[in-house]
Coordinates of C-alpha atoms in Angstrom, one line a residue:
Chain A
M1 CA 47.8 -132.0 6.6
M2 CA 48.3 -128.5 6.9
N3 CA 45.0 -127.2 5.0
W4 CA 43.4 -129.4 7.6
R5 CA 44.7 -128.3 10.7
V6 CA 43.9 -124.5 9.3
K7 CA 40.2 -125.5 8.3
K8 CA 40.1 -126.7 11.9
Q9 CA 41.3 -123.6 13.7
S10 CA 38.9 -121.5 11.6
F11 CA 36.3 -123.5 12.7
R12 CA 37.1 -123.2 16.4
N13 CA 37.4 -119.6 16.1
S14 CA 33.9 -119.3 14.8
L15 CA 32.3 -121.2 17.1
I16 CA 34.3 -119.3 20.0
F17 CA 33.2 -116.2 18.3
W18 CA 29.5 -117.1 18.1
M19 CA 29.6 -118.3 21.7
F20 CA 30.9 -114.5 22.6
V21 CA 28.6 -112.5 20.7
L22 CA 25.6 -114.8 21.3
P23 CA 24.5 -113.3 25.0
A24 CA 24.3 -110.0 23.2
L25 CA 22.9 -111.1 20.3
I26 CA 19.9 -113.0 22.2
L27 CA 19.5 -109.8 24.0
F28 CA 19.3 -107.7 21.5
G29 CA 16.9 -110.2 19.5
V30 CA 14.3 -110.2 22.5
F31 CA 14.7 -106.8 23.6
T32 CA 15.2 -104.4 20.7
F33 CA 14.5 -106.4 17.3
Y34 CA 11.5 -108.5 18.4
P35 CA 9.6 -105.4 19.7
M36 CA 9.9 -103.5 16.5
F37 CA 8.1 -106.7 14.8
Y38 CA 5.9 -106.8 17.4
N39 CA 4.7 -102.7 17.3
L40 CA 4.5 -103.3 13.4
Y41 CA 2.1 -106.7 13.7
Y42 CA -0.1 -105.3 16.7
A43 CA -0.4 -101.7 15.1
V44 CA -2.7 -103.4 12.5
F45 CA -5.4 -104.5 15.3
E46 CA -7.5 -103.1 17.5
S47 CA -7.1 -104.9 20.8
N48 CA -8.3 -105.2 24.2
V49 CA -6.0 -106.1 27.0
L50 CA -8.4 -107.0 29.2
T51 CA -10.7 -109.4 27.3
G52 CA -7.6 -110.5 25.3
Q53 CA -9.4 -110.2 22.0
K54 CA -8.5 -108.5 18.9
Y55 CA -9.7 -107.6 15.6
F56 CA -8.1 -106.9 12.4
V57 CA -8.5 -103.1 11.4
G58 CA -5.6 -102.4 8.6
L59 CA -4.1 -99.1 8.8
E60 CA -7.1 -97.3 10.9
N61 CA -4.5 -96.9 13.7
Y62 CA -2.1 -95.0 11.7
V63 CA -5.0 -93.0 10.4
R64 CA -6.3 -92.0 13.6
V65 CA -3.0 -90.1 14.1
F66 CA -4.2 -87.8 11.7
T67 CA -7.5 -86.8 13.3
D68 CA -6.6 -87.4 16.6
R69 CA -6.2 -83.6 18.2
I70 CA -4.2 -84.8 21.0
Y71 CA -1.7 -86.5 19.1
R72 CA -1.2 -83.3 17.2
R73 CA -0.9 -81.2 20.4
V74 CA 1.7 -84.0 21.8
L75 CA 3.5 -83.6 18.1
L76 CA 3.7 -79.9 18.5
N77 CA 4.6 -79.7 22.3
T78 CA 7.6 -82.4 21.5
A79 CA 8.9 -80.4 18.3
S80 CA 8.7 -77.0 20.6
F81 CA 10.6 -78.7 23.2
A82 CA 12.9 -80.0 20.6
G83 CA 13.5 -76.5 19.0
A84 CA 14.1 -74.7 22.5
M85 CA 16.6 -77.1 23.3
L86 CA 18.4 -76.8 19.7
F87 CA 17.7 -73.0 19.7
I88 CA 18.1 -71.9 23.2
R89 CA 20.2 -74.5 25.1
L90 CA 22.9 -75.3 22.5
P91 CA 23.8 -71.4 21.5
L92 CA 23.9 -70.9 25.4
S93 CA 26.2 -73.8 25.9
L94 CA 28.6 -72.7 23.4
L95 CA 28.5 -69.2 24.9
I96 CA 29.5 -70.9 28.4
A97 CA 32.3 -72.9 26.5
L98 CA 33.8 -69.9 25.0
I99 CA 33.8 -68.3 28.3
M100 CA 35.2 -71.3 30.1
N101 CA 37.8 -71.6 27.4
A102 CA 39.6 -68.2 28.4
K103 CA 42.6 -69.4 30.3
I104 CA 41.8 -69.0 33.8
R105 CA 42.3 -70.6 37.3
G106 CA 39.8 -72.6 38.8
Q107 CA 38.3 -73.9 35.1
S108 CA 37.5 -77.2 36.5
I109 CA 35.9 -76.1 39.2
Y110 CA 33.1 -73.9 37.1
R111 CA 33.1 -77.0 34.8
A112 CA 32.5 -79.5 37.6
I113 CA 29.7 -77.3 38.8
I114 CA 27.9 -76.4 35.7
F115 CA 28.1 -80.3 34.5
T116 CA 26.6 -81.8 37.6
P117 CA 22.9 -81.2 36.8
S118 CA 23.3 -83.6 33.8
L119 CA 24.2 -86.4 36.0
T120 CA 21.6 -86.3 38.4
S121 CA 18.1 -88.3 38.2
T122 CA 15.6 -86.2 35.9
A123 CA 12.7 -87.7 38.4
A124 CA 14.3 -86.5 41.6
I125 CA 15.5 -83.5 40.0
A126 CA 12.1 -82.8 38.7
I127 CA 10.5 -82.9 42.4
L128 CA 13.0 -80.0 43.4
W129 CA 11.8 -78.2 40.4
I130 CA 8.0 -78.8 41.2
W131 CA 9.1 -77.0 44.7
I132 CA 11.0 -74.2 42.8
F133 CA 8.3 -73.2 40.4
D134 CA 5.8 -73.3 43.5
P135 CA 3.4 -70.1 42.7
G136 CA 3.3 -69.0 46.1
F137 CA 6.4 -69.9 48.0
G138 CA 8.8 -71.2 45.6
L139 CA 12.3 -70.1 44.5
L140 CA 11.7 -68.7 41.1
N141 CA 8.4 -66.4 42.1
S142 CA 10.1 -65.2 45.1
L143 CA 13.2 -64.0 43.2
L144 CA 10.6 -62.6 40.6
A145 CA 8.8 -60.5 43.2
L146 CA 11.9 -59.0 44.5
I147 CA 12.0 -57.2 41.0
G148 CA 8.4 -56.5 41.0
I149 CA 7.4 -59.0 38.5
N150 CA 4.2 -61.4 39.7
G151 CA 5.0 -64.6 38.7
P152 CA 3.0 -66.8 36.7
G153 CA 1.3 -70.1 38.5
W154 CA 4.1 -72.0 36.2
L155 CA 3.3 -75.9 36.2
S156 CA -0.7 -75.1 36.6
S157 CA -0.7 -73.0 33.9
T158 CA -1.8 -73.9 30.6
S159 CA 0.4 -71.6 29.2
W160 CA 3.4 -71.7 31.4
A161 CA 3.8 -75.5 32.2
L162 CA 5.7 -76.0 29.0
P163 CA 8.3 -73.2 29.3
A164 CA 8.7 -74.3 32.8
I165 CA 9.6 -77.6 31.7
I166 CA 12.0 -76.3 28.7
L167 CA 13.4 -74.2 31.5
M168 CA 14.3 -76.9 33.8
S169 CA 16.1 -79.0 30.8
I170 CA 17.9 -76.0 29.5
W171 CA 19.4 -75.8 33.2
K172 CA 19.8 -79.5 33.2
G173 CA 21.3 -80.0 29.9
V174 CA 23.2 -76.9 29.4
G175 CA 26.8 -78.1 31.2
Y176 CA 26.6 -81.1 29.4
D177 CA 26.7 -79.5 26.1
A178 CA 29.4 -77.1 27.4
V179 CA 31.4 -79.6 28.0
I180 CA 31.7 -81.3 24.9
Y181 CA 32.0 -77.8 23.3
L182 CA 34.8 -77.0 25.6
A183 CA 36.8 -79.9 24.7
G184 CA 36.1 -78.7 20.6
L185 CA 37.6 -75.8 21.8
Q186 CA 40.6 -76.8 23.5
S187 CA 41.5 -79.1 20.2
I188 CA 41.8 -76.1 18.0
P189 CA 45.2 -75.3 17.5
Q190 CA 46.5 -71.9 18.9
S191 CA 48.4 -71.2 15.8
L192 CA 45.4 -70.7 13.8
Y193 CA 43.9 -67.5 16.3
E194 CA 47.5 -66.1 16.5
A195 CA 47.9 -65.7 12.6
A196 CA 44.3 -64.4 12.4
R197 CA 45.3 -61.9 15.1
I198 CA 48.2 -60.8 13.3
D199 CA 46.0 -60.6 10.2
G200 CA 43.8 -58.0 12.4
A201 CA 40.9 -60.3 12.7
S202 CA 38.5 -59.1 15.5
P203 CA 37.2 -61.2 17.7
L204 CA 33.7 -61.6 15.9
Q205 CA 35.4 -62.6 12.6
I206 CA 37.4 -65.0 14.8
F207 CA 34.5 -66.7 15.7
R208 CA 32.9 -66.4 12.8
Y209 CA 35.7 -67.8 10.3
I210 CA 37.9 -70.0 12.7
T211 CA 36.1 -71.3 15.8
F212 CA 32.6 -71.8 14.5
P213 CA 33.6 -73.8 11.3
L214 CA 36.0 -75.7 13.5
L215 CA 33.3 -76.7 16.0
S216 CA 31.0 -77.7 13.0
S217 CA 31.3 -81.4 13.5
I218 CA 30.7 -81.0 17.3
T219 CA 27.5 -78.7 16.5
F220 CA 26.5 -81.5 14.2
F221 CA 27.0 -84.3 16.7
L222 CA 25.0 -82.2 19.3
T223 CA 22.2 -81.1 17.2
I224 CA 21.5 -84.7 16.2
T225 CA 21.7 -86.0 20.0
V226 CA 19.6 -83.1 21.1
V227 CA 16.9 -83.6 18.7
I228 CA 16.7 -87.7 19.4
N229 CA 16.7 -86.9 23.0
S230 CA 14.0 -84.4 23.0
F231 CA 11.8 -86.9 21.2
Q232 CA 12.3 -89.1 24.1
I233 CA 11.6 -86.7 27.0
F234 CA 9.3 -88.5 29.7
D235 CA 10.6 -88.5 33.1
A236 CA 10.1 -84.7 33.5
V237 CA 6.7 -84.7 32.3
A238 CA 5.4 -87.7 34.0
V239 CA 6.8 -86.2 37.5
M240 CA 5.9 -82.6 37.1
T241 CA 2.8 -82.4 35.0
Q242 CA 1.5 -85.9 34.0
G243 CA 0.8 -84.3 30.6
G244 CA -1.3 -81.7 31.8
P245 CA -3.1 -79.2 32.4
L246 CA -4.9 -79.9 29.5
H247 CA -2.2 -81.7 27.5
S248 CA -0.1 -78.4 27.6
T249 CA 2.6 -80.7 28.4
N250 CA 1.8 -83.8 26.9
V251 CA 4.8 -85.1 24.8
Y252 CA 5.3 -87.8 22.5
V253 CA 6.4 -90.8 24.7
Y254 CA 4.3 -89.7 27.6
Y255 CA 1.1 -90.1 25.5
L256 CA 2.6 -93.6 24.0
Y257 CA 2.8 -94.6 27.5
Q258 CA -0.6 -93.3 28.6
Q259 CA -2.1 -95.2 25.9
A260 CA -0.3 -98.5 26.5
F261 CA -0.5 -98.4 29.9
Q262 CA -3.4 -96.2 31.3
Y263 CA -5.9 -96.7 28.4
F264 CA -4.5 -100.1 27.4
D265 CA -5.1 -99.3 23.6
M266 CA -2.4 -101.3 22.3
G267 CA -3.1 -101.0 18.4
Y268 CA -2.8 -97.2 18.9
A269 CA 0.3 -97.5 21.1
S270 CA 1.9 -100.1 18.6
A271 CA 1.4 -97.7 15.9
M272 CA 2.7 -94.6 17.8
A273 CA 5.9 -96.7 18.9
V274 CA 6.3 -97.3 14.6
N275 CA 5.9 -93.7 14.2
L276 CA 8.3 -92.9 16.7
L277 CA 10.9 -94.8 15.2
A278 CA 10.2 -93.3 11.8
L279 CA 10.3 -90.0 13.1
I280 CA 13.7 -90.1 14.7
L281 CA 15.2 -92.0 11.7
G282 CA 13.6 -89.4 9.8
L283 CA 14.9 -86.6 11.4
T284 CA 18.3 -87.9 11.7
I285 CA 18.3 -88.1 7.8
M286 CA 17.3 -84.9 7.3
Q287 CA 20.0 -83.5 9.4
L288 CA 22.4 -85.4 7.7
R289 CA 21.3 -84.3 4.6
L290 CA 21.5 -80.5 5.5
S291 CA 24.8 -81.1 7.5
E292 CA 26.2 -81.4 3.7
R293 CA 25.5 -77.4 3.4
W294 CA 27.2 -76.2 6.7
V295 CA 29.4 -79.2 8.3
H296 CA 33.3 -79.2 7.7
Y297 CA 35.4 -81.9 8.7
Chain B
M1 CA 62.0 -47.1 22.2
T2 CA 62.1 -49.6 25.3
G3 CA 59.5 -47.0 27.0
I4 CA 56.7 -47.8 24.3
T5 CA 57.1 -51.2 24.1
A6 CA 57.0 -51.3 27.5
R7 CA 53.9 -49.2 27.6
L8 CA 52.2 -51.3 25.3
K9 CA 53.2 -54.7 27.2
R10 CA 51.5 -53.0 30.5
S11 CA 48.4 -52.0 28.4
K12 CA 48.1 -55.4 26.9
Y13 CA 48.8 -56.8 30.3
R14 CA 45.8 -54.9 31.7
R15 CA 43.5 -55.7 28.9
E16 CA 44.2 -59.6 29.6
L17 CA 43.9 -58.8 33.4
L18 CA 40.3 -56.9 32.6
N19 CA 39.6 -59.9 30.4
K20 CA 40.0 -62.7 33.0
F21 CA 38.0 -60.7 35.8
L22 CA 35.2 -60.4 33.2
A23 CA 35.3 -64.2 32.6
H24 CA 35.5 -64.9 36.4
A25 CA 32.5 -62.4 37.2
V26 CA 30.3 -64.0 34.4
L27 CA 31.3 -67.7 35.2
W28 CA 30.4 -66.7 38.8
I29 CA 27.2 -65.7 37.7
I30 CA 26.5 -69.0 35.4
A31 CA 27.7 -71.0 38.3
G32 CA 26.0 -69.5 40.7
T33 CA 22.3 -69.9 38.9
I34 CA 23.1 -73.1 38.1
G35 CA 24.1 -73.9 41.7
A36 CA 21.2 -72.0 42.9
P37 CA 18.7 -74.8 42.7
F38 CA 21.1 -77.4 44.9
F39 CA 21.5 -74.6 47.4
W40 CA 17.7 -74.2 47.6
L41 CA 17.4 -78.0 47.8
V42 CA 19.7 -78.3 50.8
T43 CA 18.1 -75.5 52.7
T44 CA 14.6 -76.2 52.2
S45 CA 15.4 -79.9 53.7
L46 CA 16.7 -78.3 57.0
K47 CA 14.0 -75.9 57.3
S48 CA 11.0 -76.4 59.6
F49 CA 7.5 -76.7 58.1
R50 CA 6.7 -73.0 59.1
E51 CA 9.6 -71.7 57.5
I52 CA 9.1 -73.1 54.2
F53 CA 5.7 -71.3 53.7
V54 CA 7.0 -68.0 54.7
F55 CA 7.4 -64.7 52.3
P56 CA 10.0 -63.5 51.5
P57 CA 11.7 -66.8 51.6
V58 CA 14.3 -68.0 54.6
W59 CA 17.6 -68.7 52.8
F60 CA 19.1 -70.1 56.3
P61 CA 16.8 -71.8 58.4
E62 CA 17.0 -70.9 62.1
T63 CA 17.9 -74.0 63.2
L64 CA 19.0 -76.9 61.1
R65 CA 16.2 -79.7 61.2
W66 CA 18.1 -82.9 60.6
E67 CA 14.9 -84.6 61.7
N68 CA 13.8 -84.0 58.4
Y69 CA 15.9 -86.7 57.0
V70 CA 14.6 -89.0 59.7
K71 CA 11.2 -88.1 58.7
A72 CA 11.5 -88.8 55.0
W73 CA 13.4 -92.0 55.6
Q74 CA 10.6 -93.3 57.5
A75 CA 7.8 -91.7 55.0
A76 CA 8.4 -94.3 52.8
P77 CA 10.9 -97.5 52.5
F78 CA 14.0 -95.4 51.5
G79 CA 16.0 -98.2 52.9
Q80 CA 14.4 -100.9 50.7
F81 CA 14.4 -98.4 47.8
Y82 CA 18.3 -98.1 48.1
V83 CA 18.6 -101.7 48.5
N84 CA 16.8 -102.2 45.0
S85 CA 18.7 -99.4 43.4
V86 CA 22.1 -100.9 44.4
I87 CA 21.1 -104.3 43.3
V88 CA 19.9 -103.2 40.1
S89 CA 22.4 -100.6 39.2
V90 CA 25.7 -102.6 40.6
V91 CA 24.4 -106.1 39.3
G92 CA 23.2 -104.3 36.0
V93 CA 26.5 -103.2 35.3
G94 CA 28.6 -106.2 36.1
L95 CA 26.0 -108.2 33.6
S96 CA 26.2 -105.6 31.4
L97 CA 30.4 -105.2 31.1
A98 CA 30.5 -109.1 30.7
C99 CA 28.1 -109.0 28.0
C100 CA 29.7 -105.9 26.1
V101 CA 33.1 -107.1 26.7
L102 CA 32.7 -110.6 25.3
A103 CA 31.0 -109.3 22.0
A104 CA 33.5 -106.5 21.6
Y105 CA 36.4 -109.0 22.2
A106 CA 34.9 -111.5 19.5
L107 CA 34.3 -108.3 17.2
A108 CA 37.7 -107.2 17.4
C109 CA 40.0 -110.0 17.7
I110 CA 38.5 -113.1 16.3
P111 CA 38.6 -113.0 12.9
T112 CA 35.9 -114.5 11.1
R113 CA 33.9 -114.1 8.1
W114 CA 30.6 -112.3 9.8
N115 CA 32.6 -109.7 12.1
Q116 CA 31.3 -107.1 9.9
L117 CA 27.8 -108.3 9.7
V118 CA 27.6 -108.8 13.6
F119 CA 29.1 -105.5 13.8
V120 CA 26.6 -103.8 11.8
V121 CA 23.5 -105.5 13.4
F122 CA 25.1 -104.4 16.9
L123 CA 25.5 -100.7 15.6
S124 CA 22.1 -100.7 14.4
T125 CA 20.6 -101.1 17.8
M126 CA 21.8 -97.7 18.5
M127 CA 19.4 -96.3 16.3
I128 CA 16.1 -97.8 18.0
P129 CA 14.8 -95.5 20.7
Q130 CA 14.2 -98.1 23.9
E131 CA 11.0 -95.7 24.6
A132 CA 9.2 -97.4 21.4
S133 CA 9.7 -101.1 22.8
I134 CA 8.3 -100.6 26.4
L135 CA 4.9 -102.0 25.5
P136 CA 6.4 -105.1 23.8
N137 CA 8.9 -105.6 26.5
Y138 CA 6.4 -105.7 29.2
R139 CA 4.7 -108.4 27.5
V140 CA 7.7 -110.3 27.1
I141 CA 8.8 -109.8 30.9
S142 CA 5.1 -110.7 31.9
K143 CA 5.4 -113.9 29.7
L144 CA 8.5 -114.7 31.6
R145 CA 6.7 -113.9 35.0
W146 CA 9.5 -111.3 35.7
I147 CA 7.0 -108.4 36.4
D148 CA 7.8 -106.8 39.9
S149 CA 11.4 -108.6 40.1
Y150 CA 15.0 -108.0 39.7
L151 CA 15.4 -110.1 36.6
G152 CA 12.5 -107.7 34.9
L153 CA 14.5 -104.5 36.2
I154 CA 17.6 -105.5 34.9
V155 CA 17.8 -108.3 32.0
P156 CA 16.1 -106.0 29.4
S157 CA 18.8 -103.3 29.6
I158 CA 22.0 -105.3 30.0
A159 CA 23.1 -105.5 26.5
S160 CA 24.1 -102.2 25.2
G161 CA 25.0 -101.3 21.3
F162 CA 26.8 -98.0 22.5
G163 CA 29.1 -100.5 24.9
I164 CA 30.1 -102.7 22.5
F165 CA 30.9 -99.9 19.9
L166 CA 33.2 -98.5 22.3
M167 CA 35.0 -101.4 23.7
R168 CA 35.4 -102.6 20.3
Q169 CA 37.0 -99.6 19.2
S170 CA 39.4 -99.4 22.3
F171 CA 40.6 -103.2 21.7
L172 CA 41.5 -102.6 18.2
Q173 CA 44.1 -100.4 19.2
T174 CA 45.7 -103.8 21.2
P175 CA 49.0 -103.9 19.3
I176 CA 49.0 -107.2 17.3
D177 CA 52.1 -108.3 18.5
L178 CA 50.8 -108.6 22.1
L179 CA 48.3 -110.8 20.9
D180 CA 50.5 -112.8 18.8
A181 CA 52.6 -113.4 21.8
A182 CA 49.7 -114.4 23.9
K183 CA 48.9 -116.9 21.2
L184 CA 52.5 -118.2 21.1
D185 CA 52.5 -118.6 24.6
G186 CA 49.5 -120.7 24.2
A187 CA 46.9 -118.6 25.7
G188 CA 43.2 -119.2 24.9
H189 CA 40.8 -116.3 23.9
L190 CA 39.6 -115.8 27.7
L191 CA 43.3 -115.6 29.0
T192 CA 44.1 -113.1 26.3
L193 CA 41.0 -111.1 27.0
R194 CA 41.9 -111.2 30.7
H195 CA 45.6 -110.3 30.6
V196 CA 46.3 -108.7 27.5
V197 CA 43.5 -106.8 26.0
L198 CA 41.2 -105.7 29.2
P199 CA 44.2 -104.3 30.8
L200 CA 45.0 -102.2 28.1
S201 CA 41.4 -100.7 27.7
R202 CA 40.9 -99.8 31.4
P203 CA 40.1 -96.1 31.0
I204 CA 37.3 -97.2 28.6
M205 CA 36.1 -99.7 30.9
I206 CA 35.8 -97.7 33.7
T207 CA 34.1 -94.5 31.8
F208 CA 31.7 -97.1 30.4
G209 CA 31.2 -98.7 33.8
L210 CA 30.5 -95.3 35.3
F211 CA 28.0 -94.6 32.7
S212 CA 26.1 -97.4 32.8
F213 CA 25.8 -97.1 36.5
L214 CA 24.4 -93.3 36.1
W215 CA 21.9 -94.8 33.6
K216 CA 20.7 -97.4 35.8
W217 CA 20.7 -95.8 39.1
N218 CA 18.3 -92.6 37.4
A219 CA 16.3 -94.8 35.3
Y220 CA 12.5 -94.0 35.5
L221 CA 10.6 -95.0 32.7
W222 CA 11.1 -98.9 32.7
P223 CA 11.4 -99.5 36.5
L224 CA 7.8 -97.3 36.7
I225 CA 6.6 -99.8 34.1
V226 CA 7.7 -103.3 35.4
T227 CA 7.3 -102.8 39.3
N228 CA 4.2 -102.7 40.9
S229 CA 4.4 -103.1 44.7
E230 CA 6.4 -100.7 46.9
R231 CA 8.9 -103.2 48.1
M232 CA 10.5 -103.3 44.4
R233 CA 10.6 -99.7 43.7
T234 CA 14.0 -98.0 43.2
L235 CA 14.9 -94.5 44.4
P236 CA 13.6 -92.5 41.9
I237 CA 10.5 -94.3 41.6
G238 CA 9.9 -94.3 45.4
L239 CA 10.6 -90.7 45.8
A240 CA 8.3 -89.5 42.9
M241 CA 5.4 -91.5 44.0
L242 CA 5.5 -89.6 47.5
R243 CA 4.6 -86.6 45.4
V244 CA 3.0 -87.9 42.4
Q245 CA 0.7 -90.6 44.1
E246 CA 0.4 -89.7 47.7
G247 CA 0.5 -85.8 47.0
M248 CA 2.7 -84.9 50.0
T249 CA 3.2 -81.2 50.5
E250 CA 5.9 -81.2 53.3
W251 CA 8.4 -80.1 51.1
N252 CA 11.1 -80.0 53.3
V253 CA 10.7 -83.9 54.0
L254 CA 10.6 -84.4 50.1
M255 CA 13.7 -82.3 49.9
A256 CA 15.5 -84.6 52.2
G257 CA 14.4 -87.5 50.0
T258 CA 15.4 -86.1 46.8
V259 CA 19.0 -85.7 48.6
F260 CA 18.6 -89.4 49.3
V261 CA 18.6 -89.7 45.7
L262 CA 21.1 -87.4 44.5
M263 CA 23.8 -88.3 47.0
P264 CA 25.1 -91.3 45.8
V265 CA 25.6 -89.7 42.1
I266 CA 27.2 -86.6 43.5
I267 CA 29.7 -88.7 45.7
V268 CA 30.4 -90.8 42.3
F269 CA 30.8 -87.7 40.4
I270 CA 33.7 -86.3 43.1
F271 CA 35.6 -89.3 43.1
A272 CA 35.3 -90.1 39.5
Q273 CA 35.3 -86.6 37.9
R274 CA 38.0 -87.2 35.5
Y275 CA 36.7 -90.3 34.0
I276 CA 33.2 -88.9 33.5
I277 CA 34.0 -85.4 32.1
E278 CA 36.7 -86.9 29.9
G279 CA 34.2 -89.8 29.1
V280 CA 31.6 -87.1 28.0
A281 CA 34.2 -85.0 26.3
H282 CA 35.8 -87.4 24.2
T283 CA 32.9 -89.6 23.3
G284 CA 29.8 -87.9 23.8
L285 CA 28.3 -90.3 26.0
K286 CA 24.7 -89.0 26.8
G287 CA 24.5 -87.9 30.6

C-alpha cells in the first residue's frame, strides 16, 4: 500500500518536473540545438535562396575556407582584435583595479564612471565614436592637433580603421574587467599583505608573489570570456565600417552575416557557423589546457 | 625614544597621504578619459550645425540648442522605436524570468532521476554562440511567419542557460526545513516556489532581470535581421539606420538621437547600481 503511494508520488513529481522544464527545453531545442544540426546539414549543399534549389557539394564549403582570401583576412582581423583585448585591455583593467583598490574616498564614484560604458548599446555608442574619429572635426584628431600631431583618417583608412575599433572596444570594456578584478582584489586577505610587508617584500614582489597568483583564477575566467566575446563582435563593425575599407575591419560574425544575408550563400554561411562553434570550443579547450600551468585555485 | 616613533609615524603618515593623492590624481585622469566621450556626446548634441564644424572644437556651445532633440525625434519615428524597445525588453524579460524560474525550480527542488541530465543539457547551451544560429533562426522565424513582428524579436531569446544556471544555484541554498514545512502544510510546487523559494532568492532575480533587460535593450544583430519595416525597429537599429543607411551628417542631431538610446540605460544604472555592479563582481555577467 505504502509502496504504491510512493510510486504515485514520484510519478506525479516527474510529471511536474517535466512540465516545469518543458518551456525551456522546447525553446532551446528550436533556437539553439536545431540550428546546429541545420548548419551541419546545409553546409554540405550549395543553395540558392531565391530559386530554392540546392545541390549536394560534400565538403566543398569547408574546403573553400582555405582558398577564400577574405576569410583569411577576416580570421586575422578577429584574432588581432582578440589579441588586443587580451594583451592591452586586460592588463589595463588590472592596473585600474589595483589603483582603485587603494582605500580612497569616492571609490564607488570612480567605479561607476569607469563601468558605465560597458552597459551602453554598442550600436549607439558606435555612432558617437564615428563622430569622435571624424578626421577633420572629431574629438580625437582635435586633441592630437593640440600636441602637434596630424591625426590619421581613422575609419576611412585601411591601416587605422581596425585600431580605431579596438580603441573604442578597450574604452567600452575596460571598466567591466576592472570591476571583476577589483572584487577579486578585495577578497584577498589583508593578513597576507601584512605578513609580506613584515618580511620586507617590495610592492613589486608583493604583486608578483601574492596578488597576481591569487587573482589567477579571475584572470583565467576573464581571458576565456574576452576571447569568446572577441570572436562574436558584430555591432561596432556593422555600424562604424561595414567591414571596410577593403575588408580591413571585416570580422568573423560580420562576414558570416554578409554571406547569409547579403550574398545569400547559405551553404558557405552554414559552414562558417559550424567553424565558428568549433573555433570557440577549440580556443576554450586550449585555454583550459594552458591554464594548468599558471592558474592556482 | 618617543620622538623617533613619532617621527616615523609622521613620515609613514605623509607617505600614505602622498600615495592617496597620487591614486586620486591617476583615477581622475582615467575617469576623465573614460568620461570624455560622454561629455563630447552631450555638448555636440547641444551645438548648432555651424559649431560642430569648427576648428579648434567648441567645448561649450554658445547657446544650448535643445531643438536638436526635437529635430532628432522628428528625423525618425523615435516614439515608435521607444515603444518597440520597451515592449521587446520588458515583455522579453518577463517571459525570460518565468521560463528560467520554472526550469531552475524543477532542477533544484523536484528530485527525479533526470535532474542531472537536464541540467547538463541546459549548461551546454551556454557554449553555443547565438551568432552561429542567426541563419537557421531566421529560417525558423520566417516559417512561423514571425518576421517583422514582436514575436520574432522576443521569442528566440527567452530561454537563457545562464539564467537557469544562476537561479538553480541560488534556489539550492533554500533551507530544506523550509521546503519540508511548506510540503507538510500542503503547499504545492507553485505555492512553494512563490512563497518560499522566490522571496529568498530576490537579489539574484533582480540582478538577472536587470542584465536581461540591458542585453535586450542593447541587442543589435538579431533585431537587425528580423525586422524589415521602419515601424518594427528597436532604438539601436532605428538610430544606426539614420547614419548607416541615410548617411546623416548632422552630428548634433545624431548625438541627440544617441542620447535617446543611452538615457534609459543610464537611468536604470543610477537606480540599480548596487545590483548591477555586485552582479558583475560576483557572477561575471557579461555586459
